[in-house]
Short mmCIF file of C-alpha atoms and ligand atoms in Angstrom, two decimals:
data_model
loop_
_atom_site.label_atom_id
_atom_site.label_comp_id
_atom_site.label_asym_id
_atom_site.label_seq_id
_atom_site.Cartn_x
_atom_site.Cartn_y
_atom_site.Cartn_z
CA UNK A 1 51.29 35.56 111.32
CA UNK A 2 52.73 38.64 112.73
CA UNK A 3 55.66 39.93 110.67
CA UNK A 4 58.71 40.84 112.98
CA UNK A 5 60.77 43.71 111.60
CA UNK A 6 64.43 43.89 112.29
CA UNK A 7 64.16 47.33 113.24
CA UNK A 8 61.43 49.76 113.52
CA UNK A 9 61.82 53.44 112.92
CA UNK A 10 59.47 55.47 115.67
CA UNK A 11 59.18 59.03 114.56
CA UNK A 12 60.77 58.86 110.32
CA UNK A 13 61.41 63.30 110.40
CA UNK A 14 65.65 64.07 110.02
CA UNK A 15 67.09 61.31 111.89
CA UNK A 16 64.19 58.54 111.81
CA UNK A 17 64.02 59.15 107.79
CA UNK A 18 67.71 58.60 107.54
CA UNK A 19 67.65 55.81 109.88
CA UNK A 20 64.94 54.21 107.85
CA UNK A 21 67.20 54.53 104.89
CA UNK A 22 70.88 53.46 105.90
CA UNK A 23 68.97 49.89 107.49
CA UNK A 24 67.46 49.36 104.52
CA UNK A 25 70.69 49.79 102.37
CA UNK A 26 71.86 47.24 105.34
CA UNK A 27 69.62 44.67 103.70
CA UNK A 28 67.40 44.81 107.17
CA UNK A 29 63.61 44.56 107.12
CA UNK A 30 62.12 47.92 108.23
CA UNK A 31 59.00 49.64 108.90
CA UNK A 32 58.76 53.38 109.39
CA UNK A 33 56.04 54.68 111.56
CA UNK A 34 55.29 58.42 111.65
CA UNK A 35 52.28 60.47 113.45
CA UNK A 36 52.30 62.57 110.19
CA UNK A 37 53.18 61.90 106.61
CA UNK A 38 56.43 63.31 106.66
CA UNK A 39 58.39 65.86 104.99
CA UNK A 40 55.52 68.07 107.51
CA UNK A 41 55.54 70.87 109.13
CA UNK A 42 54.52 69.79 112.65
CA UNK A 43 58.11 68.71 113.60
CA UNK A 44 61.34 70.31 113.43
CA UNK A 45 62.34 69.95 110.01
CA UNK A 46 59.92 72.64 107.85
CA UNK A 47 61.12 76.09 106.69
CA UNK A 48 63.18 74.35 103.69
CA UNK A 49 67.08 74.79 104.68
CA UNK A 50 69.51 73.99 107.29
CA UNK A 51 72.99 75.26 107.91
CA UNK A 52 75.58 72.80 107.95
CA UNK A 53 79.06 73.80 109.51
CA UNK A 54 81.91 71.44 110.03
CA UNK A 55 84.35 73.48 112.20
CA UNK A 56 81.80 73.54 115.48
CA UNK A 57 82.25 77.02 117.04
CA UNK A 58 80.24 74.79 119.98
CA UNK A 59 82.48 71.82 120.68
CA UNK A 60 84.83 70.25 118.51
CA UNK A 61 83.61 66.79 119.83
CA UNK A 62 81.29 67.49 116.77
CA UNK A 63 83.68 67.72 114.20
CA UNK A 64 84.63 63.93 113.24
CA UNK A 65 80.33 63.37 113.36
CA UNK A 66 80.21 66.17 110.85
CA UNK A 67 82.63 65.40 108.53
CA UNK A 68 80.74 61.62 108.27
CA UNK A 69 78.07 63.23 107.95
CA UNK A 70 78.80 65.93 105.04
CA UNK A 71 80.26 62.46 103.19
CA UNK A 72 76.84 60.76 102.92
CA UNK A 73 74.75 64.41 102.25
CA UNK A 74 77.29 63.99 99.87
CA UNK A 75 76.84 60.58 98.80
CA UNK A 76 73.16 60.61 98.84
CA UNK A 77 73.05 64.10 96.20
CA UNK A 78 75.11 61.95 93.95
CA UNK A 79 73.11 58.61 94.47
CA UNK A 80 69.52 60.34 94.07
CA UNK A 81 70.56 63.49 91.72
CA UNK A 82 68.17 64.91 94.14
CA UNK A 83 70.07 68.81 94.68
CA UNK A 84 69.84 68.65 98.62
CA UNK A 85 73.25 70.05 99.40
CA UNK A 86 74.46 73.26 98.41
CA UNK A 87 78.03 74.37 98.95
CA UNK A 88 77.69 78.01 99.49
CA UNK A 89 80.31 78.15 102.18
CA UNK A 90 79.48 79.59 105.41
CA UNK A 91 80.37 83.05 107.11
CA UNK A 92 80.67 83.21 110.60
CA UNK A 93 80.44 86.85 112.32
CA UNK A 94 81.46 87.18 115.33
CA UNK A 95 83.16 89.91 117.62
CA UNK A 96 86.68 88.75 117.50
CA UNK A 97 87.03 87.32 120.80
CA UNK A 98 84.89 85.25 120.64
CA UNK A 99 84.71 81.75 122.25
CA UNK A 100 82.21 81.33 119.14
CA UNK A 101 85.08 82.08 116.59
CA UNK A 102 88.12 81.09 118.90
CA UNK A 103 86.46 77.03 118.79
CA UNK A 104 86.13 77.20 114.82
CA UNK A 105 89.83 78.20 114.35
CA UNK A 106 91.07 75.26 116.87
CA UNK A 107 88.13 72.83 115.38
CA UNK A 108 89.77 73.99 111.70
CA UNK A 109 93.41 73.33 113.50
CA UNK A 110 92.73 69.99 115.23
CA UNK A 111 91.06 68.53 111.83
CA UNK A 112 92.74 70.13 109.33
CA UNK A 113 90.22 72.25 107.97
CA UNK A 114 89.92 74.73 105.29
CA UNK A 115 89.20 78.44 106.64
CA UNK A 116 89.70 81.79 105.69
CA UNK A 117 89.89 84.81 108.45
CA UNK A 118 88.92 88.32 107.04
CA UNK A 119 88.90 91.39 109.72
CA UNK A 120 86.27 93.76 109.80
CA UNK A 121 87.61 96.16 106.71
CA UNK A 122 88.16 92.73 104.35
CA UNK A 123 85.20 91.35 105.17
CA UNK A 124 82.97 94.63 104.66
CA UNK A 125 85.33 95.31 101.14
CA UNK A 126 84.66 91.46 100.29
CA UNK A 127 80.55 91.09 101.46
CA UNK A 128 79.50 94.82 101.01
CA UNK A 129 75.74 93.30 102.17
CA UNK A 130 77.32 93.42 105.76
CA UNK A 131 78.72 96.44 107.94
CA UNK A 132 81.07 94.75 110.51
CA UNK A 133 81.57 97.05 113.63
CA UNK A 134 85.98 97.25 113.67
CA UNK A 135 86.21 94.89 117.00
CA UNK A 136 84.89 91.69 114.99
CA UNK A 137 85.79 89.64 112.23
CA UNK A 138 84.79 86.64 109.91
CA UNK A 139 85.53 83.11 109.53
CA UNK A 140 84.15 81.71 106.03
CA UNK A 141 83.97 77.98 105.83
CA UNK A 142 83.70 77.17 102.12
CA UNK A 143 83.52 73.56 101.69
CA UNK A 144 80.21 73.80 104.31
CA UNK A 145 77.14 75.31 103.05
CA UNK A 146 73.30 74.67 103.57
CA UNK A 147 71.09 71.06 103.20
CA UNK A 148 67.45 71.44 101.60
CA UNK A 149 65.59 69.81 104.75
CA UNK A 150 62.12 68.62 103.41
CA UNK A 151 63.61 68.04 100.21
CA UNK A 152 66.39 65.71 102.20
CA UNK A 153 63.90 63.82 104.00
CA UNK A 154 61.60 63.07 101.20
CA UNK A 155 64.25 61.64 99.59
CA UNK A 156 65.57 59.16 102.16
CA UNK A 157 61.93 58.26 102.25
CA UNK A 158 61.41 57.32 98.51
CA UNK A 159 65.02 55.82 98.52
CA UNK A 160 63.89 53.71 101.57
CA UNK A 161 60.69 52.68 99.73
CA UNK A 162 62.06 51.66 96.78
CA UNK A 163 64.45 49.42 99.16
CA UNK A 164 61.53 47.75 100.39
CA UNK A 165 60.81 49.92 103.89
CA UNK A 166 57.41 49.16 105.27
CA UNK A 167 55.48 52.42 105.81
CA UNK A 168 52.96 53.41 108.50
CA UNK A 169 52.77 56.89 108.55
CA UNK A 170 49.18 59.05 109.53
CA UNK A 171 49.72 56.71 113.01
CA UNK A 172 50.55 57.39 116.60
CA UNK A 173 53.02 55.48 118.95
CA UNK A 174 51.53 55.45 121.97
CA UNK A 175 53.96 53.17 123.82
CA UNK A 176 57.41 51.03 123.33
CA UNK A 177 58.07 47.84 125.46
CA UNK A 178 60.38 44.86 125.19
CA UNK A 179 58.41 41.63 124.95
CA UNK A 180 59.33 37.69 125.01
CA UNK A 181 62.83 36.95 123.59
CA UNK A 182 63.90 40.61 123.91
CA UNK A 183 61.58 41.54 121.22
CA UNK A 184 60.46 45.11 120.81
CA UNK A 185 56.24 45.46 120.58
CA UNK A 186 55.57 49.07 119.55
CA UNK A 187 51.52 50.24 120.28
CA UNK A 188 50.10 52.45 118.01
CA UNK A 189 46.37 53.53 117.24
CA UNK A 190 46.34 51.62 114.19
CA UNK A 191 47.42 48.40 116.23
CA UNK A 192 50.99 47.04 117.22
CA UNK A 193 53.99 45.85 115.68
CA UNK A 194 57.14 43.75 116.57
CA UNK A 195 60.44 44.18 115.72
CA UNK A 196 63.80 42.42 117.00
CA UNK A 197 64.88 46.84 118.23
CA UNK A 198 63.43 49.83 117.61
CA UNK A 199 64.34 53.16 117.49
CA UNK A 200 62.57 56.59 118.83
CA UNK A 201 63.34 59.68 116.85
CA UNK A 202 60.58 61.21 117.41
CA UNK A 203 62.20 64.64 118.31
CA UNK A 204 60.50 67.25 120.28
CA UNK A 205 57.63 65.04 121.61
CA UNK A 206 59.57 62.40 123.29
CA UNK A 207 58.12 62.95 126.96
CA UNK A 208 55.04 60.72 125.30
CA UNK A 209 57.62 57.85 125.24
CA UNK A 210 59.65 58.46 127.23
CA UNK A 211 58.14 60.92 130.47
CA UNK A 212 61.28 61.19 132.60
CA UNK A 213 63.75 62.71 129.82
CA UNK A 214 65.09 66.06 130.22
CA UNK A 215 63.96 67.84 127.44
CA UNK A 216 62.19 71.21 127.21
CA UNK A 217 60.12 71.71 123.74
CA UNK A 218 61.02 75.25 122.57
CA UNK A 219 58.67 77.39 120.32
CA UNK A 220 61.00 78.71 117.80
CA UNK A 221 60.27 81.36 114.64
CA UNK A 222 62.30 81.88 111.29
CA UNK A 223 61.19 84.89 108.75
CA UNK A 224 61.89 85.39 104.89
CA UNK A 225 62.39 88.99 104.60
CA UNK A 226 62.73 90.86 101.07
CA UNK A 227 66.06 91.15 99.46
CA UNK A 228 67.93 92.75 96.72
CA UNK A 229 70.08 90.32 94.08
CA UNK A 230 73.13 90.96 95.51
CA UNK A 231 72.15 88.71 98.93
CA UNK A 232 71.15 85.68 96.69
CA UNK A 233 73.32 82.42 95.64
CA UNK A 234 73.71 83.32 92.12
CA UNK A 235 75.32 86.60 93.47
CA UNK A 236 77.64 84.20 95.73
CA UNK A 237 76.08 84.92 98.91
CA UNK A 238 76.72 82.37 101.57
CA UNK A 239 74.89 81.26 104.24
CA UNK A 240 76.06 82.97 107.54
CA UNK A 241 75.97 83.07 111.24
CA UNK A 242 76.65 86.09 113.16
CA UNK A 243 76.98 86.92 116.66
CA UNK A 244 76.30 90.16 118.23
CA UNK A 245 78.26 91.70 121.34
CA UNK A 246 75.54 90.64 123.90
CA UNK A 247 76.33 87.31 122.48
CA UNK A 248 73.11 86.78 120.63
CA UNK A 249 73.40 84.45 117.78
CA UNK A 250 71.40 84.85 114.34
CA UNK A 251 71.48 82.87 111.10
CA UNK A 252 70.74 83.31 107.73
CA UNK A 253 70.74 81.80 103.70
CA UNK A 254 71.58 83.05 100.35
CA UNK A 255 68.13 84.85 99.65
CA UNK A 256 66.19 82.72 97.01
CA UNK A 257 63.42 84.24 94.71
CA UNK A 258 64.01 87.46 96.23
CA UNK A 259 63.77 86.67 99.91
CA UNK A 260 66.12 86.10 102.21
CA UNK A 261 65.66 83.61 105.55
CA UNK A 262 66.97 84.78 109.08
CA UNK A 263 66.20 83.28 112.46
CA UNK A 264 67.79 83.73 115.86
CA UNK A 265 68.91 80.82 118.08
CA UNK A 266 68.57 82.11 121.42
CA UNK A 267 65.17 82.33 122.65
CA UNK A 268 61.74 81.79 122.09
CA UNK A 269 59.02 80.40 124.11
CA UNK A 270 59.00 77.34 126.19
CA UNK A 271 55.88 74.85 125.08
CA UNK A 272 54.60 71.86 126.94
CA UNK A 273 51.76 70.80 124.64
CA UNK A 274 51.67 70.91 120.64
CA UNK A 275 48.97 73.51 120.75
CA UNK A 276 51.02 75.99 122.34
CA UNK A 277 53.28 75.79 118.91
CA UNK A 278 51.04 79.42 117.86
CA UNK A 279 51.79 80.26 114.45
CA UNK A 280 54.16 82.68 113.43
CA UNK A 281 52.71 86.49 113.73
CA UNK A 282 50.68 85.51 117.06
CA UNK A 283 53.05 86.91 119.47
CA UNK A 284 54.91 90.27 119.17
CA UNK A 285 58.16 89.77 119.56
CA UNK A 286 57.70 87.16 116.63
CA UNK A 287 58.35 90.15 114.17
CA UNK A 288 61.02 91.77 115.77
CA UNK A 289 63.09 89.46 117.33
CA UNK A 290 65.58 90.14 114.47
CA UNK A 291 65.87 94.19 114.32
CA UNK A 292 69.49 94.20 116.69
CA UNK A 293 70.80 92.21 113.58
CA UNK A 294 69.45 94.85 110.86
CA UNK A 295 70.51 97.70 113.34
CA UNK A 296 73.75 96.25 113.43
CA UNK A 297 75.19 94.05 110.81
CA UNK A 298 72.85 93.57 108.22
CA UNK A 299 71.83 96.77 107.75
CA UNK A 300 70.23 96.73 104.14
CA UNK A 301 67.57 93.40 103.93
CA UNK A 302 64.04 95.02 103.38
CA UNK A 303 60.76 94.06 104.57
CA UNK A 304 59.46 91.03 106.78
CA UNK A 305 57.13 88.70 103.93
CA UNK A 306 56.53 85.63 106.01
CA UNK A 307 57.18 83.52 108.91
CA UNK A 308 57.05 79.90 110.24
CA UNK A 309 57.15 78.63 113.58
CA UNK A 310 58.88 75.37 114.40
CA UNK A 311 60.08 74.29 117.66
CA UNK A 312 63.71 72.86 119.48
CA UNK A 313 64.18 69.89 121.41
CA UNK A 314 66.21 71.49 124.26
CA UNK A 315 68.54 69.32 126.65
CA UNK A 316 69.77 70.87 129.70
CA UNK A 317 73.28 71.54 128.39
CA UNK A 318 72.03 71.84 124.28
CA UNK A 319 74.31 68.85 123.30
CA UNK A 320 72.39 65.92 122.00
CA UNK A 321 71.36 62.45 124.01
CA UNK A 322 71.94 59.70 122.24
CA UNK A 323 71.55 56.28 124.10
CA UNK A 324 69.77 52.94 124.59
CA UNK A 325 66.53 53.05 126.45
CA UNK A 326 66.96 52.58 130.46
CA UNK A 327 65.78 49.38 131.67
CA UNK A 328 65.35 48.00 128.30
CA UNK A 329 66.75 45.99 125.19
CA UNK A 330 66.76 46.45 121.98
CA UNK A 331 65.62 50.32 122.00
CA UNK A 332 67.89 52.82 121.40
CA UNK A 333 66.75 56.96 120.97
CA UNK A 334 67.99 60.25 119.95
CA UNK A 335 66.85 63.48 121.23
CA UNK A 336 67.76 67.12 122.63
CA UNK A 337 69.31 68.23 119.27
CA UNK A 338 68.69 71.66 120.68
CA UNK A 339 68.65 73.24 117.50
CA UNK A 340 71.33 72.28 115.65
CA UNK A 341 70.78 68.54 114.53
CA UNK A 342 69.54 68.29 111.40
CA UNK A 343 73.13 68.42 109.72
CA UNK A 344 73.79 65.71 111.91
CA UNK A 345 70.99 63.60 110.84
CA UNK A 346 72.39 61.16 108.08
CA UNK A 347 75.16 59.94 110.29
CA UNK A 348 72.94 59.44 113.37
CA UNK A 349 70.61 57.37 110.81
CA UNK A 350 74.19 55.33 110.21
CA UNK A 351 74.86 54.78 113.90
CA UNK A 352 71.84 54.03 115.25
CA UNK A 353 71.53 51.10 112.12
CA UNK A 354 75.45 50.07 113.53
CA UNK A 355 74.25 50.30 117.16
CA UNK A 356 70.82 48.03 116.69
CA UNK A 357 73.31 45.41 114.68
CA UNK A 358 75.68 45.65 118.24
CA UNK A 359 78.78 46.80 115.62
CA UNK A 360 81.49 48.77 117.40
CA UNK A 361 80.69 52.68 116.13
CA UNK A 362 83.91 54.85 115.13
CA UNK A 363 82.83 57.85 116.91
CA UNK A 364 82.81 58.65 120.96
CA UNK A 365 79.51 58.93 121.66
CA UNK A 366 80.27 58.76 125.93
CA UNK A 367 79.34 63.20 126.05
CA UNK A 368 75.93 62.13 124.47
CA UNK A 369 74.95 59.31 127.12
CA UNK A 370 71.56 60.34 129.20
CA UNK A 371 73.63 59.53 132.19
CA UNK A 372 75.74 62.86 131.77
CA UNK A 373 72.19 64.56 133.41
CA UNK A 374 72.01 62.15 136.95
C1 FAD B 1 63.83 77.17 113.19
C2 FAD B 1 64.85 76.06 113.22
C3 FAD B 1 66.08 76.25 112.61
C4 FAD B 1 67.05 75.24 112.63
N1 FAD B 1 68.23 75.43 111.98
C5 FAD B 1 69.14 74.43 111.94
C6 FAD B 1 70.32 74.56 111.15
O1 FAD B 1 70.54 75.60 110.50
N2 FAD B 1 71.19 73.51 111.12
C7 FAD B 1 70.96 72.34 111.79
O2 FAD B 1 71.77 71.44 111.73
N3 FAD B 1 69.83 72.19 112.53
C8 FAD B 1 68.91 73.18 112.61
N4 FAD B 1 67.75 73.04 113.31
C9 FAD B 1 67.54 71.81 114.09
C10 FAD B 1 67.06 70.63 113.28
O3 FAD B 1 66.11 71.03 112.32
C11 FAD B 1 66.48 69.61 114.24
O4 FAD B 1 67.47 69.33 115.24
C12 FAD B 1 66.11 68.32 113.53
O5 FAD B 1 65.26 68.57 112.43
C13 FAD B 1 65.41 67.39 114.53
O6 FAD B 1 65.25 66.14 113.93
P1 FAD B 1 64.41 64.99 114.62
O7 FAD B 1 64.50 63.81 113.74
O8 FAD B 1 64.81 64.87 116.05
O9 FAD B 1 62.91 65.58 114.66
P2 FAD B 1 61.85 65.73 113.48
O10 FAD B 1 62.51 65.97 112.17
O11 FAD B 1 60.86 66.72 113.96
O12 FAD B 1 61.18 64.28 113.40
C14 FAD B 1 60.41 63.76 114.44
C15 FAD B 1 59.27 62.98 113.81
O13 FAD B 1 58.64 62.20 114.81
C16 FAD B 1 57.25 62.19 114.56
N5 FAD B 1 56.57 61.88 115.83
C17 FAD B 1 56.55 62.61 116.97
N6 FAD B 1 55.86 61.97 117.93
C18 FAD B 1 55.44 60.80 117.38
C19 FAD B 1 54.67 59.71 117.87
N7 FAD B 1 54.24 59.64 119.15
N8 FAD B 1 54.40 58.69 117.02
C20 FAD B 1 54.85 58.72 115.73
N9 FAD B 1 55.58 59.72 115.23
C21 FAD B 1 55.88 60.75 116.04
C22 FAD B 1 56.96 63.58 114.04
O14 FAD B 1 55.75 63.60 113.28
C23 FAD B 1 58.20 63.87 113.21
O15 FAD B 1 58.02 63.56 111.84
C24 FAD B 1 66.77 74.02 113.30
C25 FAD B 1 65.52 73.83 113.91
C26 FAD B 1 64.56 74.82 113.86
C27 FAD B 1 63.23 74.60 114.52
#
């Protein structure tokens, strides 16, 4: 007989992994199907960190999903001893009127969090690996820091496992549809499989499921570049964002085994098939899109040593949709994390297990409805 699953996970990268995981702990029967066998790099999750920041300088609607989720990156470190989290604090560099800056000091104010402000001479005398220009300043966030993002994954993956999740990874969904007594039938090309709801995190690919979405698939690069001790953890370094005056915003980690990770969010290419995701190095600007930073702010990394290319699940206004499938039951779906959703992606796993048991979820989730975009 044909085993029905009490939820099935479509897509198990960031929030499909953690999904997989919190039902489990749930006690529900689950099966996690991925096209890949993920941690992989054909998603958005490879290139080994992610920042996490808890005073939003986007929207402070954020903030309370944040600090949830911090508490189970948290929780899961010191359930797995797995070291996924690293509280490095993070630096935020902006010029200092910035909306960027001005939303993380009334984020910090609304929620009581911890910051310190440093202008440009404090900041320079306190972080000598950065030159800020006099008109800007910095906002370190210590408490935040950076997650280890394949590393995070795998381990929701073996924790769900040893719970007892069903695994079908290497296999495509090709199409989700309720069924008889509102029961989800998921078709793959290694057959189909029922479940009482389902899920679809399958990130930047969701036009296969679902065609009408508004999402545009980004191609996105990050580069390791060479750098000296004193830009590494052990030499306190934090992670860091920093905006330049033409409002430009780059990123960056405490360098590790000598090289040091910087990408820029605005930008790249826009993709409509996987096989115009070209690897890093096969367009130009691929290698330079960071120079204004080392022109301007970080003035003293060395040379580029490697580079991946990943890609962004853009929505029209970059703030994530999170909502139950139109027109059907039991199927709920996350998408259009624009870039900045992996922090996010243990307490989406949480709601979306809440949301397919019909439990009343603590957060506001009416700015992440699709119907914001008709
Ligand atoms: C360069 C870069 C830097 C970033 N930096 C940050 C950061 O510093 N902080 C931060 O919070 N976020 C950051 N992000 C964003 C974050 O990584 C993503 O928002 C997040 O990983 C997306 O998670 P997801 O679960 O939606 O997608 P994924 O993790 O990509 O998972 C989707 C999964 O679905 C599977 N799949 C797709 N189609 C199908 C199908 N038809 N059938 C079966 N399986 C399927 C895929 O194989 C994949 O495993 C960054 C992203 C990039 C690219």
């Amino acid at each position: 007989m044909t085993k029905i699953y009490d939820l099935i996970v479509i897509g198990t990268g960031s929030v499909g992994s953690s999904t997989g995981y919190y039902a489990a702990k749930r006690g529900l029967s689950v099966l996690e199907i991925d096209a890949g066998t993920p941690p992989h790099s054909e998603g958005s999750h490879h290139g080994e960190t992610r920042i996490i920041r808890h005073a939003h300088g986007e929207r402070s609607s954020y903030v309370p999903l944040v600090l949830r989720a911090q508490e189970l990156w948290h929780d899961l470190k010191s359930e797995t001893d797995v070291d996924l989290f690293h509280e490095t604090g993070v630096l935020n560099i902006a010029p200092k009127q910035s909306d960027f800056l001005g939303n993380i000091i009334s984020s910090a104010q609304k929620y009581d969090l911890p910051i310190n402000i440093y202008d440009a001479v404090s900041a320079n005398k306190k972080w000598p690996q950065f030159t800020l220009p006099e008109h800007f300043k910095a906002i370190l966030e210590k408490n935040s820091g950076y997650l280890k993002s394949e590393l995070a994954i795998d381990t929701y993956i073996k924790e769900a496992k040893r719970l007892g999740v069903d695994e079908q990874f290497n296999t495509k969904v090709i199409s989700v549809n309720n069924i008889d007594n509102d029961l989800v039938s998921v078709v793959t090309n290694a057959g189909t499989f029922i479940g009482k709801s389902a899920v679809i995190t399958v990130g930047t690919w969701v036009k296969d499921l679902i065609p009408n979405i508004p999402i545009q698939p980004v191609r996105k690069v990050v580069s390791w570049f060479e750098a000296p001790e004193h830009f590494s953890e052990n030499a306190h370094f934090p992670a860091f964002t920093i905006q330049l005056d033409d409002k430009v915003q780059y990123y960056g980690f405490p360098a590790n085994n000598g090289l040091i990770k910087i990408g820029r969010h605005q930008g790249g290419q826009k993709i409509k098939t996987r096989e115009e995701r070209l690897s890093f190095g096969a367009l130009t600007e691929d290698k330079i899109e960071i120079l204004p930073l080392f022109d301007n702010i970080l003035t003293t990394v060395g040379e580029l040593n490697h580079g991946v290319a990943c890609t962004y699940d853009l929505s029209p206004d970059e703030d994530f949709i999170i909502d139950d499938l139109p027109g059907k039951r039991n199927i709920q779906f996350v998408t259009g994390l624009s870039g900045h959703g992996f922090k996010f992606a243990s307490v989406l796993g949480e709601i979306l297990v809440a949301k397919s048991l019909k439990e009343t979820i603590d957060f506001d989730l009416s700015p992440f409805l699709l119907s914001r975009f008709q």
